[in-house]
Coordinates of C-alpha atoms (C1' of nucleotides) in Angstrom, one line a residue:
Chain E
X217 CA 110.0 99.7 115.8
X218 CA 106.4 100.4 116.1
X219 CA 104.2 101.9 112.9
X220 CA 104.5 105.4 113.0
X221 CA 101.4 105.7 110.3
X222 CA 99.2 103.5 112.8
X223 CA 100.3 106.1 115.2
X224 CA 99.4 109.0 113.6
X225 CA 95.9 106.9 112.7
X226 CA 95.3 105.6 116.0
X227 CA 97.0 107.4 118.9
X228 CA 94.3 106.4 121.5
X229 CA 94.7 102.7 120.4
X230 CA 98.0 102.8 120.4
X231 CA 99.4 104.6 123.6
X232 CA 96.4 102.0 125.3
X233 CA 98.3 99.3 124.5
X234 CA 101.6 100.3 125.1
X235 CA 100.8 101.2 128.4
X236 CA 100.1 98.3 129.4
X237 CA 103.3 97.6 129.0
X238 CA 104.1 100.3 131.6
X239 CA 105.3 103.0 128.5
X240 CA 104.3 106.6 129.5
X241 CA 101.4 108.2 127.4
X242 CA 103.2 111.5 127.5
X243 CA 106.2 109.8 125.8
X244 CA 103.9 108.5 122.9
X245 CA 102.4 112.0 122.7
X246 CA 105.7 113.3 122.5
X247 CA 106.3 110.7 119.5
X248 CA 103.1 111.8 117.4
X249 CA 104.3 115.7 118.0
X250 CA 107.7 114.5 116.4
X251 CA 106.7 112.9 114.0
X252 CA 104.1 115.8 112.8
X253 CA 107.1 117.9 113.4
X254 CA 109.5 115.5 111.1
X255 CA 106.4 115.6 108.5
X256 CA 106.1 119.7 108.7
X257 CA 110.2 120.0 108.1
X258 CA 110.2 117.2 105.2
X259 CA 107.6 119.5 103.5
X260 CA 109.3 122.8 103.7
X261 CA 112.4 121.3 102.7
X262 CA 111.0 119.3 99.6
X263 CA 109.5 122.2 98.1
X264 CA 112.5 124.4 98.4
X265 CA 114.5 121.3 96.7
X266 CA 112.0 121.5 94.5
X267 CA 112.3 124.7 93.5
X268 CA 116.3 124.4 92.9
X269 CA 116.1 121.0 90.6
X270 CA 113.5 123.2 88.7
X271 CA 115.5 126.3 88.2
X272 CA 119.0 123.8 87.5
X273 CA 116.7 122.6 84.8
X274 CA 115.9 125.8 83.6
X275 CA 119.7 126.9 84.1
X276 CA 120.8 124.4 81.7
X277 CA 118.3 125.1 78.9
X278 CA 119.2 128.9 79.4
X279 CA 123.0 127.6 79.1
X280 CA 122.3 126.1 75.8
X281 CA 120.1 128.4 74.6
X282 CA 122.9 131.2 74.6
X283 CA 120.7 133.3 77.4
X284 CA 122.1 135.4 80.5
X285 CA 121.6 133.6 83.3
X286 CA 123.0 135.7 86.0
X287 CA 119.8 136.8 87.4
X288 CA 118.6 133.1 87.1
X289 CA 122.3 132.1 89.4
X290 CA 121.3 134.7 92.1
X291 CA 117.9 133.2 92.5
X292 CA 119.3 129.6 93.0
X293 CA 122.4 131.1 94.8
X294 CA 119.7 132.7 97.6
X295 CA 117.3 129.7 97.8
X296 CA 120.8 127.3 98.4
X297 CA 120.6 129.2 101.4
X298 CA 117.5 128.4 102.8
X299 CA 117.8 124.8 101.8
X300 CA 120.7 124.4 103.8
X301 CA 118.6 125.5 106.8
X302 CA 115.7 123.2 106.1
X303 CA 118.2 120.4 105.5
X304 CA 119.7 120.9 109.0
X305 CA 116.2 121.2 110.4
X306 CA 115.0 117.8 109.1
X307 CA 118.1 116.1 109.8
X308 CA 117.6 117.5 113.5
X309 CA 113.7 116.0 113.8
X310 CA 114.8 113.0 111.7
X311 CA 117.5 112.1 114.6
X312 CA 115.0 112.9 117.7
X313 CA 112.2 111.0 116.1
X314 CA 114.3 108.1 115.3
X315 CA 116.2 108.2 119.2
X316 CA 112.7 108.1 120.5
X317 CA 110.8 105.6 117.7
X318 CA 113.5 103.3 118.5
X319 CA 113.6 103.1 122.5
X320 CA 110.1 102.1 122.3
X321 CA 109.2 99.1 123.4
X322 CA 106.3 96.2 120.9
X323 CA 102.6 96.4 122.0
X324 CA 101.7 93.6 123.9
X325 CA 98.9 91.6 122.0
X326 CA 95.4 91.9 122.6
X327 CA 95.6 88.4 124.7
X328 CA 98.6 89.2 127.1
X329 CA 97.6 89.3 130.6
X330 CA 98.0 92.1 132.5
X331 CA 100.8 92.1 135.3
X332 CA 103.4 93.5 136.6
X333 CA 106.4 91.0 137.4
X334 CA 106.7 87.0 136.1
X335 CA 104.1 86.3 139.5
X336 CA 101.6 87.3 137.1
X337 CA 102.5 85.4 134.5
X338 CA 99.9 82.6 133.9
X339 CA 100.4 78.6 133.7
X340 CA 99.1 77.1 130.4
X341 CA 100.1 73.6 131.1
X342 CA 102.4 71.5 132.8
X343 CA 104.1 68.2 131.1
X344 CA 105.4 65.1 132.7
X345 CA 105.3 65.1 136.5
X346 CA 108.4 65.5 138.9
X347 CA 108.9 62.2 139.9
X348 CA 109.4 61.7 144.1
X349 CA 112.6 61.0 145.3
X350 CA 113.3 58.9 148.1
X351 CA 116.3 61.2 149.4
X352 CA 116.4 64.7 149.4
X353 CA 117.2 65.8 145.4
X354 CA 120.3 67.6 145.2
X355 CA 121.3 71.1 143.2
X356 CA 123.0 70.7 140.2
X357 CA 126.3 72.2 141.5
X358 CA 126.8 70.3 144.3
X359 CA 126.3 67.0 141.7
X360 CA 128.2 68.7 138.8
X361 CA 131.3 69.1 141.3
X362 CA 130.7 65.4 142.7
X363 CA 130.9 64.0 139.5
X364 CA 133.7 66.2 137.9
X365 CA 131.3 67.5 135.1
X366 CA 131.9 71.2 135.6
X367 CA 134.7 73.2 137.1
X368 CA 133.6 76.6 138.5
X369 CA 136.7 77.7 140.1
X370 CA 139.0 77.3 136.4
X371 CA 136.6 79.1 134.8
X372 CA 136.6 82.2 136.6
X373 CA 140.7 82.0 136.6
X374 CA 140.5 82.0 132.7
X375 CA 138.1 84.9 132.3
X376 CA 136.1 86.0 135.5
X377 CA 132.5 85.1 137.3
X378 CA 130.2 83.4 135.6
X379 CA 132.0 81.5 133.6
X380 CA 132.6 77.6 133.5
X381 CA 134.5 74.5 132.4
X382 CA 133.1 71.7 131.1
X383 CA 135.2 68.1 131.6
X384 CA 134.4 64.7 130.4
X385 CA 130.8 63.7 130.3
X386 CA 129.7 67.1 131.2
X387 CA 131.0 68.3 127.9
X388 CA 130.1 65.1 126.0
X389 CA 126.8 65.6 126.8
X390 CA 126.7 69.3 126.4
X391 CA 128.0 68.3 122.9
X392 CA 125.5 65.5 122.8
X393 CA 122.6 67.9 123.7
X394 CA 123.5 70.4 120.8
X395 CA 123.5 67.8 118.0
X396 CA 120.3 66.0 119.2
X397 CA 118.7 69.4 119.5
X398 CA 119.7 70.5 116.2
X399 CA 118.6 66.9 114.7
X400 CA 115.3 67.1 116.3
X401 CA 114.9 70.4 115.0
X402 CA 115.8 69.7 111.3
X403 CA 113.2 66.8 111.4
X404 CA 110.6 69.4 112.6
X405 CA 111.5 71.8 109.3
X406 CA 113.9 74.4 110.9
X407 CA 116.7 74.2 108.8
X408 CA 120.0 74.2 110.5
X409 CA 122.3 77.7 109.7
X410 CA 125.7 78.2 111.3
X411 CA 125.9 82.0 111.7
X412 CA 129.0 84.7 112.4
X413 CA 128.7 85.1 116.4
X414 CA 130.0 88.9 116.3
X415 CA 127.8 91.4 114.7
X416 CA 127.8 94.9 113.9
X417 CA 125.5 98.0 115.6
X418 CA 123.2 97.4 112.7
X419 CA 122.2 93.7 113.2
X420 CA 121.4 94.6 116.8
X421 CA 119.7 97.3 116.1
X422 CA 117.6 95.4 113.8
X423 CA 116.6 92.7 116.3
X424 CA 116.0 95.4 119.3
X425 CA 119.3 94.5 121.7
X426 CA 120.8 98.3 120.2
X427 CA 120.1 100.8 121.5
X428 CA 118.6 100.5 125.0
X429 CA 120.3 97.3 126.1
X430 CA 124.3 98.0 125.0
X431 CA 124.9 97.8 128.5
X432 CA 124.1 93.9 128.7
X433 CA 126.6 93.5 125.5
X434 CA 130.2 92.2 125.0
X435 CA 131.5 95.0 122.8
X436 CA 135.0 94.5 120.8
X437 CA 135.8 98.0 121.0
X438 CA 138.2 98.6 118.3
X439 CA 135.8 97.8 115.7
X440 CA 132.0 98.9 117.0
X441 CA 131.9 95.1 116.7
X442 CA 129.6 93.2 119.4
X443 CA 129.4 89.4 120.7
X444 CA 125.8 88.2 119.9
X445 CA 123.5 87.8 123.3
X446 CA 121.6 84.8 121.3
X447 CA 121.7 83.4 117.7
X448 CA 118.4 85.4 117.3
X449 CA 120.5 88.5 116.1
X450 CA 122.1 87.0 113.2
X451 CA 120.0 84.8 112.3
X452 CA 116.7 87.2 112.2
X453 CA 118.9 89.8 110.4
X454 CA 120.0 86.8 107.9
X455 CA 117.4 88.8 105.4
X456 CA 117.7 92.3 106.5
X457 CA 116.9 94.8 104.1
X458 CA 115.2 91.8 101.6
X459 CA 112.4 91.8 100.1
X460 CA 111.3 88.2 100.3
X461 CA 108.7 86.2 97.9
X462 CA 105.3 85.1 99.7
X463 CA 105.9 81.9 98.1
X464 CA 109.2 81.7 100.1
X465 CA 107.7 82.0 103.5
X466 CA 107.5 80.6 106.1
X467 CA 111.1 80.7 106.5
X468 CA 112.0 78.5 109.4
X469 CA 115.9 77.8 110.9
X470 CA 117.5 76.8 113.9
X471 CA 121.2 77.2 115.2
X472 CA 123.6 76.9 117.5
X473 CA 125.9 79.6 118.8
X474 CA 127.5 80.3 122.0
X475 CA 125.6 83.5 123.5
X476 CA 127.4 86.5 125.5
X477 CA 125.6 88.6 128.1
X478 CA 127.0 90.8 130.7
X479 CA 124.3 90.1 132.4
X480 CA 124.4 93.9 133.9
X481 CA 121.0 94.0 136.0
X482 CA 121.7 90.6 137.9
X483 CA 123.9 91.3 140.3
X484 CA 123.8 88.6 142.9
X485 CA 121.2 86.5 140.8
X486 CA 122.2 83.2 140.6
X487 CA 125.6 83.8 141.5
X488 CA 126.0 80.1 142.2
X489 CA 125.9 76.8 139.5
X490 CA 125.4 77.3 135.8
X491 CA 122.4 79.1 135.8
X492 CA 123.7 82.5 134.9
X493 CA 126.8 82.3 132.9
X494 CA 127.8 84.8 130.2
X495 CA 128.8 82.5 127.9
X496 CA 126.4 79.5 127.4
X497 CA 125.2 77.6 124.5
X498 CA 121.9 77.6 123.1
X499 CA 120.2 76.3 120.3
X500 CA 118.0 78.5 118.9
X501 CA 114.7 78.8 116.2
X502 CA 113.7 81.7 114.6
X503 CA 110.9 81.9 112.0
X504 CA 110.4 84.6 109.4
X505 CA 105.9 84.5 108.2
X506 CA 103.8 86.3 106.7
X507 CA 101.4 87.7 109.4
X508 CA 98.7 85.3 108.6
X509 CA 100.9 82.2 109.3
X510 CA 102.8 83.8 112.6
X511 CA 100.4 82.3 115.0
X512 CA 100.6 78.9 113.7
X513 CA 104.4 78.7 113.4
X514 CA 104.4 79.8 116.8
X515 CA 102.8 77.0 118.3
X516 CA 105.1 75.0 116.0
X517 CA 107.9 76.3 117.9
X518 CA 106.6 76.0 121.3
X519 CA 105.6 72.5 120.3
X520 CA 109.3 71.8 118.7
X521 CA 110.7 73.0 122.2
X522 CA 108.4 71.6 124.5
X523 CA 108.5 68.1 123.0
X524 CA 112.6 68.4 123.1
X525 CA 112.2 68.6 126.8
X526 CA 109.4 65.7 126.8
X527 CA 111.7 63.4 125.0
X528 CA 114.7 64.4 127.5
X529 CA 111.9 62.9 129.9
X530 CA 112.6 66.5 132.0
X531 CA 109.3 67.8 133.5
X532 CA 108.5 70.8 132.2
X533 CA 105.4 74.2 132.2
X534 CA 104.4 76.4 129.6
X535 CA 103.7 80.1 131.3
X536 CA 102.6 83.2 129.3
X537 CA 104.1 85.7 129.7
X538 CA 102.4 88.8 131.6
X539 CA 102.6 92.3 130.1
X540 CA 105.1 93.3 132.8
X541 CA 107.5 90.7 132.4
X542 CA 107.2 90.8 128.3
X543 CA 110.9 91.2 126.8
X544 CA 111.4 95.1 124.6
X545 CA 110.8 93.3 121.1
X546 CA 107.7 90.7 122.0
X547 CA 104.4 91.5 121.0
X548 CA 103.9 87.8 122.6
X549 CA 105.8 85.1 125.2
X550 CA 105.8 81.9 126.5
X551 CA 108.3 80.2 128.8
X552 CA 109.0 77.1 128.8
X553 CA 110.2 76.3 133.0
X554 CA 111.9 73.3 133.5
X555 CA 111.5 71.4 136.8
X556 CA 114.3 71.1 138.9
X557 CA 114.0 69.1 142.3
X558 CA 117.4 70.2 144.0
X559 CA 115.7 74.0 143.9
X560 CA 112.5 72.5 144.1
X561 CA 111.2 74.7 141.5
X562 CA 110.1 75.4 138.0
X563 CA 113.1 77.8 136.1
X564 CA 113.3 79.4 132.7
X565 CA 114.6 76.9 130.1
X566 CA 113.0 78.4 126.8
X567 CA 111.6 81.6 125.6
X568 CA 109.2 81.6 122.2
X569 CA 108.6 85.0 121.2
X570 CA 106.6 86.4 118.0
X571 CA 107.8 90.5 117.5
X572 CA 104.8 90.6 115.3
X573 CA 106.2 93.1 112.5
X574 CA 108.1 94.9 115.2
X575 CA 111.6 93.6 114.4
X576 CA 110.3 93.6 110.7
X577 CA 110.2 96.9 110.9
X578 CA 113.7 97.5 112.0
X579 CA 115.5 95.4 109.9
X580 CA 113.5 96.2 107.0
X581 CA 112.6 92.6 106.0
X582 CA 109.5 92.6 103.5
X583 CA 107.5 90.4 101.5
X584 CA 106.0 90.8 98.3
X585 CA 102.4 90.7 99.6
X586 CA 100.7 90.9 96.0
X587 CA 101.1 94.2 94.5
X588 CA 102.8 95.8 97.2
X589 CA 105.6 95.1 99.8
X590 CA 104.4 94.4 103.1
X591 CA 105.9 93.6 106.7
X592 CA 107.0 90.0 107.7
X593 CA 106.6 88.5 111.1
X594 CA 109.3 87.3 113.3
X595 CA 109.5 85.2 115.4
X596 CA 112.2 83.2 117.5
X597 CA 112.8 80.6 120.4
X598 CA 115.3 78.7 122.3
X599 CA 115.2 75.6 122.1
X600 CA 117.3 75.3 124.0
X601 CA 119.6 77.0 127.1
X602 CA 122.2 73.8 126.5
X603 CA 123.6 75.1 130.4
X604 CA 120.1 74.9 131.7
X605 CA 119.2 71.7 130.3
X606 CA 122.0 69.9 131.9
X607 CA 121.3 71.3 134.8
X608 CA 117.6 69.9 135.0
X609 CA 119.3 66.6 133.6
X610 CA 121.5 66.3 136.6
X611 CA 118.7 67.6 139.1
X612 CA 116.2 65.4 137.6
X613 CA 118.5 62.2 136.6
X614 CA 120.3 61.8 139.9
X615 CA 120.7 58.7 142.0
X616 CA 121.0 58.9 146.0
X617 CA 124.7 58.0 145.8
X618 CA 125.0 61.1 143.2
X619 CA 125.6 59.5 139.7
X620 CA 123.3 61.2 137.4
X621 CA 122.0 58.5 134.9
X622 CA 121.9 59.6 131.1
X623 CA 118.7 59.8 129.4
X624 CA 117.8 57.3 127.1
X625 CA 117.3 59.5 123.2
X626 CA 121.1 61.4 124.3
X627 CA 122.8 57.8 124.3
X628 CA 123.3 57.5 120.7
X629 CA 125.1 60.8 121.2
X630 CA 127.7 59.9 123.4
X631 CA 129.2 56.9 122.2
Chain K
rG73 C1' 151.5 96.5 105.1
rG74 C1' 152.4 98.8 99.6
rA75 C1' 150.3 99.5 94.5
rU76 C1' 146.3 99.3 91.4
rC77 C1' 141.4 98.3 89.7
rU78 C1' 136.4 98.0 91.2
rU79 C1' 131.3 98.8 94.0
rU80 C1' 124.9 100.7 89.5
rG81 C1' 117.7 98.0 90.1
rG82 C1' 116.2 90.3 91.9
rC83 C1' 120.6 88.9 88.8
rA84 C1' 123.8 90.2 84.6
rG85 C1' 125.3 94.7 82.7
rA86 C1' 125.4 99.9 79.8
rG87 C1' 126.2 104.7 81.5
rU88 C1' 133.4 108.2 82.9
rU89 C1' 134.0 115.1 77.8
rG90 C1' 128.8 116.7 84.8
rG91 C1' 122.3 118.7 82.7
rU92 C1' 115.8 115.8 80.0
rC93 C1' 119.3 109.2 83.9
rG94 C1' 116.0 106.5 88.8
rA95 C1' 119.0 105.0 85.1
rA96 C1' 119.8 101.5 78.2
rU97 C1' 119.9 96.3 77.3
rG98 C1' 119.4 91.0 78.5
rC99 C1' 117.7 87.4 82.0
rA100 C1' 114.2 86.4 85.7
rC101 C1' 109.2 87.7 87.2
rC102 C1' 103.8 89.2 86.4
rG103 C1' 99.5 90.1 83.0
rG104 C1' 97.6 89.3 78.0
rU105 C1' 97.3 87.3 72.7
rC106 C1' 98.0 82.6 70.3
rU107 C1' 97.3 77.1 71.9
rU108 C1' 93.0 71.4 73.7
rG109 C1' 97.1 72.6 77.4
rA110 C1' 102.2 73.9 77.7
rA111 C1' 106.6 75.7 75.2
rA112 C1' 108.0 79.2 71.6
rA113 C1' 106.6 83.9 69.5
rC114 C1' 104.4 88.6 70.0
rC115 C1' 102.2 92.8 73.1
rG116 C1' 102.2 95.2 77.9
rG117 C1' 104.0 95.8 83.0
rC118 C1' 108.0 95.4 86.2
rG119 C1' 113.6 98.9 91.9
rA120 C1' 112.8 101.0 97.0
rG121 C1' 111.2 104.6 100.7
rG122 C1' 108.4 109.1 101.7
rG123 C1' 104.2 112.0 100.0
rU124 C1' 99.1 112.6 97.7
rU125 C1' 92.1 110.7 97.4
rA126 C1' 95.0 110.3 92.9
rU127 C1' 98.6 113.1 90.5
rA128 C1' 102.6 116.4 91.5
rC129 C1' 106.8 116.4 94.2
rC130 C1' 111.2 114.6 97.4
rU131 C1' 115.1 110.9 98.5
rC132 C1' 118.2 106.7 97.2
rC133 C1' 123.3 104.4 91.6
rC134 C1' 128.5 101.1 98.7
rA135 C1' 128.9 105.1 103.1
rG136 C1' 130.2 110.1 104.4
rA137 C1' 132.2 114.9 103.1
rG138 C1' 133.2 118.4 99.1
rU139 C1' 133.3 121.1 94.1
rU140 C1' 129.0 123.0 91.0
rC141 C1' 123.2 126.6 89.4
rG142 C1' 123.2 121.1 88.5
rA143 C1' 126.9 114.7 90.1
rA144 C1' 125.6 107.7 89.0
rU145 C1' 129.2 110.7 86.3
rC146 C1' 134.6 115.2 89.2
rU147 C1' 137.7 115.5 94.2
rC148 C1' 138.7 113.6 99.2
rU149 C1' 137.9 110.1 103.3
rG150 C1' 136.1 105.4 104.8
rA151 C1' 134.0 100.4 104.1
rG152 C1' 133.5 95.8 101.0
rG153 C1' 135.4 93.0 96.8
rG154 C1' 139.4 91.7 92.9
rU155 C1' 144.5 91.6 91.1
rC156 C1' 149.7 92.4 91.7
rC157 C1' 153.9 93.3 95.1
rA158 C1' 155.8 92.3 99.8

RNA sequence: GGAUCUUUGGCAGAGUUGGUCGAAUGCACCGGUCUUGAAAACCGGCGAGGGUUAUACCUCCCAGAGUUCGAAUCUCUGAGGGUCCA
């Protein structure tokens, strides 16, 4: 959620930045008024509550005392009345403040480039260089089927689209690709955490996915129970309502959970191969900083993913993210795109965001920041899409005849 | 599934004849005295959010509803935990 006091500080600021983000001023205007509003009905309704703990005081020294207090009764009995309405009043402002606060989307940082759709988004650096082929690369579902690695058709008659079977060495090395992930990032300091992958409203609401995006979630309906869209949810809201000691941070993990998406606004995207499932596996990072260290952990996490990809031998781009293309809870982005020669194009393999305090916010996770409790940063990454990176490892590994040749560091893992 | 108990501040743990309880006490933690330094001892501070220049003031004792002038304390519902029965 964004800072309501910086708000009410610093509209102009504010409602700048957010618009780059394409947010409407009017609606941030409409948040200050609320919030004034909110402030104006808290204060009415404090001093009437006031007024009644005062006189319930009074009532029970009168009681004691031996005194008449049936004038005092009527008094209290007449301002109950009024309290009631002032309760109702806040309670109202409360709710429309919070519906709005919390369909806002993070300012972008200072340093996000403006644009409107990924085109804008701008190259930082490429590693490794595709390598030429002497025959014309093929795509990854075409090899997958060839070499009896995946199984589109069974998957779809166990659940529906988008989803896929694994046989043989494509799930050895789906397996093999988890537990080097996780291995490489334990040695980098992310400590491994094997989290619950169903969550409650709360959780979700903490990291951002509730409530604008409960279209894009697997919901389990009898219990208001969801299926977790990325380990970022539970692992983030691992310290929810904490207050954590300085001396603590940085906090840095990494998991692996299967991830659910409904994948709602993709109609027709990738409707072919393993690019767009809605269940994959992914290995995550998250980090919890203070603000001072965010920046620094986040190129520790970029690093920790890139260099994943480096030692797979896959050739791989960082891009940043324009302000267009920035995900609801980022103040921040960069993708990682893997290179795939059978589409003959970089795709999304990675995504290393830092929410700032936004997510913070939300989930109420706090630091002791000397004498008083201040905001954490967040911050999380894949690293990474498991689906995706076989996928570049077939694309990228294959031989003319079609057998896809395992790199060398995911050896250990399959014998 | 049935019965019963339980849910308090970072932890442990008082508080159940409703009033001055945001809450004893211990531990932990922070500051100080003492010490060459540390430990011990002693003194002081120490929950969170809102609000204020700062006070005042408001809210929070699992969640929600109720009784009452007034609820951590009483009633109901729900959730979590324990024990017993099945």
């Amino acid at each position: 959620m964004i800072d309501l006091k910086l708000l009410q500080k610093d509209f102009d600021a504010m409602s700048a930045k957010l618009s780059r983000k394409k947010v409407d001023t009017s609606l941030i205007a409409d948040l200050k008024q609320k919030n004034e509003e909110l402030k104006k009905a808290k204060t009415e309704f404090e001093t009437l509550q006031a007024m009644q703990n005062s006189m319930s005081k009074e009532f029970g020294i009168y009681k004691k005392e031996g005194r008449d207090v049936s004038e005092l009764k009527a008094k209290v009995d007449a301002n109950k009345i009024n309290i009631a309405a002032a309760l109702e009043t806040q309670r109202e402002r409360q709710e429309e403040l919070e519906t709005l606060a919390m369909s806002i989307p993070n300012m972008p940082d200072d340093n996000v480039p403006d644009g409107a759709d990924e085109n804008d988004n701008i190259e930082i650096k490429k590693v490794l260089a595709p390598h030429a082929f002497t025959f014309a690369p093929k795509e990854h579902w075409e090899l997958a089927e060839q070499n009896g690695w995946i199984d589109f058709e069974r998957g779809v008659k166990l659940a529906t689209s988008r989803f896929s079977v694994s046989f043989g060495m494509g799930a050895k090395l789906e397996r093999a690709l988890i537990n080097f992930m996780l291995n490489f990032n334990s040695k980098r300091g992310f400590e491994e955490v094997s989290v619950p992958v169903i969550v409650n409203r709360n959780a979700l609401k903490g990291t951002g996915q509730l409530p604008k995006f409960e279209d894009d979630l697997y919901k389990i309906d009898s219990q208001e129970l969801f299926l977790i869209p990325t380990a970022e949810v539970p692992v983030t809201n691992l310290f929810a309502d904490e207050i954590l000691e300085e001396s603590q941070l940085p906090i840095k993990m990494t998991a692996y959970t299967p991830c659910f998406r409904k994948e709602a606004g993709a109609a027709g995207r990738d409707t072919r191969g393993m690019i767009r499932q809605h269940q994959f596996h992914k290995v995550e990072l998250v980090a919890i900083t203070t603000p001072q260290t965010s920046d620094k952990v986040f190129d520790e996490m970029l690093a920790c993913a890139s260099d994943v990809l480096t030692a797979l031998e896959l050739p791989h781009r960082l891009v940043t993210l324009c302000t267009g293309d920035l995900g609801f809870s980022a103040a921040k982005t960069v993708d990682i795109e893997v290179w795939l020669p059978g589409q003959n194009t970089y795709r999304e393999i990675s995504s290393v965001s830092n929410t700032r305090d936004f997510q913070a916010r939300r989930a109420k996770i706090r630091y002791k920041d000397g004498d008083k409790n201040s905001m954490v940063h967040t911050l999380n990454g894949s690293s990474l899409a498991v689906g995706r990176t076989l996928v570049a490892i077939m694309e990228n590994f294959q031989n003319e005849d079609g057998t896809i040749t395992i790199p060398k560091v995911l050896e250990p893992y399959i014998n």
